[in-house]
mmCIF file of C-alpha atoms in Angstrom:
data_model
loop_
_atom_site.group_PDB
_atom_site.id
_atom_site.type_symbol
_atom_site.label_atom_id
_atom_site.label_comp_id
_atom_site.label_asym_id
_atom_site.label_seq_id
_atom_site.Cartn_x
_atom_site.Cartn_y
_atom_site.Cartn_z
ATOM 1 C CA UNK A 300 -3.860 15.087 21.080
ATOM 2 C CA UNK A 301 -2.343 13.343 17.546
ATOM 3 C CA UNK A 302 -4.132 12.938 13.886
ATOM 4 C CA UNK A 303 -4.826 9.328 13.126
ATOM 5 C CA UNK A 304 -5.945 8.343 9.096
ATOM 6 C CA UNK A 305 -7.732 5.897 7.445
ATOM 7 C CA UNK A 306 -7.960 5.513 4.144
ATOM 8 C CA UNK A 307 -11.809 3.931 3.124
ATOM 9 C CA UNK A 308 -12.202 4.200 -1.102
ATOM 10 C CA UNK A 309 -15.899 4.125 -0.540
ATOM 11 C CA UNK A 310 -15.964 7.754 0.407
ATOM 12 C CA UNK A 311 -16.253 10.533 -1.944
ATOM 13 C CA UNK A 312 -12.739 11.151 -2.805
ATOM 14 C CA UNK A 313 -12.514 14.174 -0.306
ATOM 15 C CA UNK A 314 -14.760 12.765 1.720
ATOM 16 C CA UNK A 315 -13.790 12.428 5.265
ATOM 17 C CA UNK A 316 -15.488 11.727 8.969
ATOM 18 C CA UNK A 317 -13.573 12.188 12.148
ATOM 19 C CA UNK A 318 -13.971 11.509 15.968
ATOM 20 C CA UNK A 319 -12.269 11.541 19.363
ATOM 21 C CA UNK A 320 -10.491 8.711 20.568
ATOM 22 C CA UNK A 321 -8.818 9.069 23.567
ATOM 23 C CA UNK A 322 -6.243 11.490 23.024
ATOM 24 C CA UNK A 323 -6.627 10.991 18.662
ATOM 25 C CA UNK A 324 -8.823 12.419 16.580
ATOM 26 C CA UNK A 325 -9.950 9.674 14.120
ATOM 27 C CA UNK A 326 -10.505 10.807 10.609
ATOM 28 C CA UNK A 327 -11.376 8.204 8.006
ATOM 29 C CA UNK A 328 -11.038 9.364 4.575
ATOM 30 C CA UNK A 329 -11.320 9.294 1.030
ATOM 31 C CA UNK A 330 -9.031 8.966 -1.521
ATOM 32 C CA UNK A 331 -7.802 12.242 -2.328
ATOM 33 C CA UNK A 332 -7.991 13.965 0.690
ATOM 34 C CA UNK A 333 -5.172 16.114 1.580
ATOM 35 C CA UNK A 334 -3.225 14.317 5.063
ATOM 36 C CA UNK A 335 -0.226 16.133 7.282
ATOM 37 C CA UNK A 336 0.649 15.173 10.837
ATOM 38 C CA UNK A 337 -1.108 18.484 11.657
ATOM 39 C CA UNK A 338 -3.579 19.185 9.412
ATOM 40 C CA UNK A 339 -5.963 17.836 6.857
ATOM 41 C CA UNK A 340 -7.915 19.885 3.675
ATOM 42 C CA UNK A 341 -10.636 18.712 1.107
ATOM 43 C CA UNK A 342 -9.494 22.988 -0.290
ATOM 44 C CA UNK A 343 -6.634 25.428 -0.792
ATOM 45 C CA UNK A 344 -6.375 28.454 0.790
ATOM 46 C CA UNK A 345 -4.533 31.701 0.557
ATOM 47 C CA UNK A 346 -0.994 30.772 2.427
ATOM 48 C CA UNK A 347 1.750 28.405 2.308
ATOM 49 C CA UNK A 348 0.727 24.425 2.104
ATOM 50 C CA UNK A 349 3.084 23.294 4.691
ATOM 51 C CA UNK A 350 1.601 24.953 7.729
ATOM 52 C CA UNK A 351 -1.299 24.559 7.137
ATOM 53 C CA UNK A 352 -4.463 27.102 6.949
ATOM 54 C CA UNK A 353 -3.930 29.617 9.798
ATOM 55 C CA UNK A 354 -7.344 30.941 11.737
ATOM 56 C CA UNK A 355 -8.050 33.649 9.383
ATOM 57 C CA UNK A 356 -6.975 32.216 6.285
ATOM 58 C CA UNK A 357 -8.940 32.774 2.546
ATOM 59 C CA UNK A 358 -9.977 29.616 2.294
ATOM 60 C CA UNK A 359 -11.851 27.259 -0.128
ATOM 61 C CA UNK A 360 -13.015 24.217 0.777
ATOM 62 C CA UNK A 361 -12.634 22.901 5.222
ATOM 63 C CA UNK A 362 -10.253 21.423 7.721
ATOM 64 C CA UNK A 363 -8.626 20.163 9.944
ATOM 65 C CA UNK A 364 -5.804 21.633 11.878
ATOM 66 C CA UNK A 365 -4.427 21.092 15.510
ATOM 67 C CA UNK A 366 -2.933 23.858 17.756
ATOM 68 C CA UNK A 367 -1.560 22.048 20.590
ATOM 69 C CA UNK A 368 -4.832 19.864 22.732
ATOM 70 C CA UNK A 369 -6.965 21.310 20.389
ATOM 71 C CA UNK A 370 -8.497 20.408 16.982
ATOM 72 C CA UNK A 371 -9.913 23.646 14.788
ATOM 73 C CA UNK A 372 -12.190 22.718 11.733
ATOM 74 C CA UNK A 373 -12.399 25.462 10.049
ATOM 75 C CA UNK A 374 -14.881 26.281 7.009
ATOM 76 C CA UNK A 375 -14.731 29.494 4.784
ATOM 77 C CA UNK A 376 -16.424 32.507 4.491
ATOM 78 C CA UNK A 377 -18.963 31.540 2.284
ATOM 79 C CA UNK A 378 -21.583 29.023 2.579
ATOM 80 C CA UNK A 379 -20.605 26.914 -0.178
ATOM 81 C CA UNK A 380 -18.288 24.605 1.795
ATOM 82 C CA UNK A 381 -19.727 23.511 5.200
ATOM 83 C CA UNK A 382 -19.287 20.828 8.173
ATOM 84 C CA UNK A 383 -21.898 18.471 9.773
ATOM 85 C CA UNK A 384 -20.725 18.281 13.638
ATOM 86 C CA UNK A 385 -23.380 15.660 15.593
ATOM 87 C CA UNK A 386 -23.164 13.139 18.633
ATOM 88 C CA UNK A 387 -23.674 9.368 18.451
ATOM 89 C CA UNK A 388 -26.197 7.880 20.526
ATOM 90 C CA UNK A 389 -26.440 5.928 22.988
ATOM 91 C CA UNK A 390 -21.829 6.378 23.898
ATOM 92 C CA UNK A 391 -22.802 10.701 22.736
ATOM 93 C CA UNK A 392 -19.172 10.177 21.204
ATOM 94 C CA UNK A 393 -18.847 13.376 18.631
ATOM 95 C CA UNK A 394 -18.214 13.260 15.284
ATOM 96 C CA UNK A 395 -17.761 15.662 12.369
ATOM 97 C CA UNK A 396 -17.493 15.281 8.881
ATOM 98 C CA UNK A 397 -17.932 17.735 5.421
ATOM 99 C CA UNK A 398 -20.546 15.448 3.949
ATOM 100 C CA UNK A 399 -24.075 15.272 5.084
ATOM 101 C CA UNK A 400 -24.533 11.889 3.555
ATOM 102 C CA UNK A 401 -21.984 10.188 5.367
ATOM 103 C CA UNK A 402 -22.516 11.845 9.241
ATOM 104 C CA UNK A 403 -26.119 10.543 8.656
ATOM 105 C CA UNK A 404 -24.729 7.068 7.715
ATOM 106 C CA UNK A 405 -22.283 7.026 10.873
ATOM 107 C CA UNK A 406 -24.955 7.727 13.196
ATOM 108 C CA UNK A 407 -27.464 5.443 12.047
ATOM 109 C CA UNK A 408 -29.328 7.872 10.913
ATOM 110 C CA UNK A 409 -31.138 10.037 8.105
ATOM 111 C CA UNK A 410 -33.497 12.580 7.176
ATOM 112 C CA UNK A 411 -37.156 13.019 8.489
ATOM 113 C CA UNK A 412 -39.731 12.453 5.019
ATOM 114 C CA UNK A 413 -41.850 14.097 7.434
ATOM 115 C CA UNK A 414 -39.814 17.051 8.155
ATOM 116 C CA UNK A 415 -40.786 19.873 5.552
ATOM 117 C CA UNK A 416 -38.633 22.565 5.650
ATOM 118 C CA UNK A 417 -34.915 20.552 4.740
ATOM 119 C CA UNK A 418 -34.863 22.859 1.277
ATOM 120 C CA UNK A 419 -35.464 26.391 3.288
ATOM 121 C CA UNK A 420 -32.976 26.078 6.225
ATOM 122 C CA UNK A 421 -30.574 25.597 4.056
ATOM 123 C CA UNK A 422 -30.807 28.442 0.973
ATOM 124 C CA UNK A 423 -31.774 30.372 4.129
ATOM 125 C CA UNK A 424 -28.213 30.733 3.535
ATOM 126 C CA UNK A 425 -28.241 32.627 0.738
ATOM 127 C CA UNK A 426 -29.654 35.409 3.062
ATOM 128 C CA UNK A 427 -26.816 35.844 5.212
ATOM 129 C CA UNK A 428 -24.652 33.438 7.215
ATOM 130 C CA UNK A 429 -25.686 35.164 10.298
ATOM 131 C CA UNK A 430 -29.637 33.830 10.260
ATOM 132 C CA UNK A 431 -28.904 31.051 8.907
ATOM 133 C CA UNK A 432 -30.229 27.629 10.772
ATOM 134 C CA UNK A 433 -27.843 26.305 12.304
ATOM 135 C CA UNK A 434 -29.533 22.275 13.408
ATOM 136 C CA UNK A 435 -31.104 20.514 11.000
ATOM 137 C CA UNK A 436 -33.468 17.678 12.898
ATOM 138 C CA UNK A 437 -33.196 14.327 11.592
ATOM 139 C CA UNK A 438 -35.569 10.862 11.626
ATOM 140 C CA UNK A 439 -34.304 9.844 15.182
ATOM 141 C CA UNK A 440 -34.264 13.109 16.832
ATOM 142 C CA UNK A 441 -30.627 14.012 16.520
ATOM 143 C CA UNK A 442 -29.776 17.608 15.522
ATOM 144 C CA UNK A 443 -26.948 18.157 13.410
ATOM 145 C CA UNK A 444 -24.503 21.090 13.809
ATOM 146 C CA UNK A 445 -24.602 22.832 10.033
ATOM 147 C CA UNK A 446 -21.211 24.861 10.798
ATOM 148 C CA UNK A 447 -20.743 27.773 8.165
ATOM 149 C CA UNK A 448 -18.335 30.647 7.921
ATOM 150 C CA UNK A 449 -17.475 29.327 11.128
ATOM 151 C CA UNK A 450 -14.369 27.886 13.232
ATOM 152 C CA UNK A 451 -14.955 24.948 15.860
ATOM 153 C CA UNK A 452 -13.132 23.970 18.048
ATOM 154 C CA UNK A 453 -12.697 20.572 19.708
ATOM 155 C CA UNK A 454 -10.868 19.929 22.847
ATOM 156 C CA UNK A 455 -11.139 16.709 25.518
ATOM 157 C CA UNK A 456 -13.453 18.339 27.004
ATOM 158 C CA UNK A 457 -15.857 21.167 25.043
ATOM 159 C CA UNK A 458 -16.660 21.729 21.688
ATOM 160 C CA UNK A 459 -17.016 25.401 20.609
ATOM 161 C CA UNK A 460 -18.142 27.687 17.465
ATOM 162 C CA UNK A 461 -17.148 31.325 16.625
ATOM 163 C CA UNK A 462 -18.289 33.233 13.874
ATOM 164 C CA UNK A 463 -15.276 33.927 11.371
ATOM 165 C CA UNK A 464 -14.473 37.755 11.011
ATOM 166 C CA UNK A 465 -15.144 39.400 7.378
ATOM 167 C CA UNK A 466 -12.681 40.564 5.599
ATOM 168 C CA UNK A 467 -10.190 44.017 6.524
ATOM 169 C CA UNK A 468 -11.806 47.328 5.672
ATOM 170 C CA UNK A 469 -10.438 48.798 2.619
ATOM 171 C CA UNK A 470 -9.293 52.097 2.298
ATOM 172 C CA UNK A 471 -10.224 52.465 -1.843
ATOM 173 C CA UNK A 472 -10.691 50.489 -4.875
ATOM 174 C CA UNK A 473 -6.768 50.186 -5.017
ATOM 175 C CA UNK A 474 -6.544 48.129 -1.742
ATOM 176 C CA UNK A 475 -9.298 46.444 -2.952
ATOM 177 C CA UNK A 476 -8.231 44.479 -5.965
ATOM 178 C CA UNK A 477 -4.217 44.047 -4.418
ATOM 179 C CA UNK A 478 -5.965 42.290 -1.989
ATOM 180 C CA UNK A 479 -8.300 39.688 -4.945
ATOM 181 C CA UNK A 480 -5.124 39.469 -7.047
ATOM 182 C CA UNK A 481 -2.727 38.701 -4.184
ATOM 183 C CA UNK A 482 -5.488 35.808 -2.791
ATOM 184 C CA UNK A 483 -6.017 35.041 -6.136
ATOM 185 C CA UNK A 484 -1.889 34.127 -7.119
ATOM 186 C CA UNK A 485 -1.731 32.739 -3.151
ATOM 187 C CA UNK A 486 -4.551 29.621 -4.018
ATOM 188 C CA UNK A 487 -3.440 29.030 -6.929
ATOM 189 C CA UNK A 488 0.439 28.885 -5.647
ATOM 190 C CA UNK A 489 -1.226 26.163 -2.865
ATOM 191 C CA UNK A 490 -3.102 24.111 -5.001
ATOM 192 C CA UNK A 491 1.034 23.194 -7.422
ATOM 193 C CA UNK A 492 2.469 23.451 -3.800
ATOM 194 C CA UNK A 493 5.228 20.112 -4.105
ATOM 195 C CA UNK A 494 4.322 19.362 -1.076
ATOM 196 C CA UNK A 495 0.632 18.460 -1.666
ATOM 197 C CA UNK A 496 0.061 14.306 -2.385
ATOM 198 C CA UNK A 497 -2.559 16.065 -4.896
ATOM 199 C CA UNK A 498 -1.009 19.100 -6.827
ATOM 200 C CA UNK A 499 -3.928 20.140 -9.309
ATOM 201 C CA UNK A 500 -4.566 23.107 -11.751
ATOM 202 C CA UNK A 501 -7.292 25.494 -10.776
ATOM 203 C CA UNK A 502 -10.413 26.148 -13.469
ATOM 204 C CA UNK A 503 -12.108 29.216 -13.633
ATOM 205 C CA UNK A 504 -15.676 29.982 -14.542
ATOM 206 C CA UNK A 505 -17.522 31.738 -17.410
ATOM 207 C CA UNK A 506 -21.094 32.358 -16.770
ATOM 208 C CA UNK A 507 -23.513 35.534 -17.585
ATOM 209 C CA UNK A 508 -22.678 37.105 -14.241
ATOM 210 C CA UNK A 509 -20.202 39.748 -13.662
ATOM 211 C CA UNK A 510 -19.214 38.049 -10.372
ATOM 212 C CA UNK A 511 -17.134 35.337 -12.791
ATOM 213 C CA UNK A 512 -16.225 37.383 -15.544
ATOM 214 C CA UNK A 513 -13.859 39.759 -12.289
ATOM 215 C CA UNK A 514 -12.337 36.530 -11.369
ATOM 216 C CA UNK A 515 -12.096 34.588 -14.450
ATOM 217 C CA UNK A 516 -9.536 38.251 -15.353
ATOM 218 C CA UNK A 517 -7.959 37.756 -11.830
ATOM 219 C CA UNK A 518 -7.149 33.901 -12.116
ATOM 220 C CA UNK A 519 -5.901 34.794 -16.346
ATOM 221 C CA UNK A 520 -3.488 37.051 -14.417
ATOM 222 C CA UNK A 521 -2.439 34.666 -12.307
ATOM 223 C CA UNK A 522 -1.643 31.938 -14.996
ATOM 224 C CA UNK A 523 -5.230 30.529 -14.851
ATOM 225 C CA UNK A 524 -5.576 29.300 -19.022
ATOM 226 C CA UNK A 525 -8.620 27.411 -18.892
ATOM 227 C CA UNK A 526 -11.992 27.699 -17.728
ATOM 228 C CA UNK A 527 -15.202 26.022 -17.699
ATOM 229 C CA UNK A 528 -19.016 27.006 -18.411
ATOM 230 C CA UNK A 529 -21.966 25.572 -18.938
ATOM 231 C CA UNK A 530 -24.378 25.944 -22.546
ATOM 232 C CA UNK A 531 -27.954 26.053 -22.369
#
């Protein structure tokens, strides 16, 4: 299996649309997707850039990695980043994308105006990825598979989905704090890796919640000096 890339400036900068063509996986992509012979990614992960994200890597964004004759599509443990998988009629070709509008366009399909539950279907993920609905109906009767906190493996004859396992148990607060510190530092290092075609310096966020303040402390310790916030 090989990865073959086709630049399409009309796509979102980090967007991609992929399909299998023989032994190749053809990925049409926007101008800022990271592309290598063995993986592609729209985000960062806690680990070396050159090796690509390993199956259990902490990742922000999504990625596709070649494992011998299998393509592994990877989403984070959070529900912020998703991959959509569907089959085109009438030929049954498998398509995948990190953008719902992009895959709907490729399928020559659209959301069903008569379906009343799209919002609740997507917001259900806030109650837990284990119970969130995984299929989105469309106007032409397709059922898009929503990939959240899962790994997808695509081979020549099958597609399989596996839930991602949560982080390992922590022995105490110090262990947890050490893990957070190392993860944030590794992700910032990944974002600025010289091997990247598009390096960047991450920002942190500041809001009225405890989580953003905690993350801002971790980011500051790792060298981040810029933050973004919303003023009402």
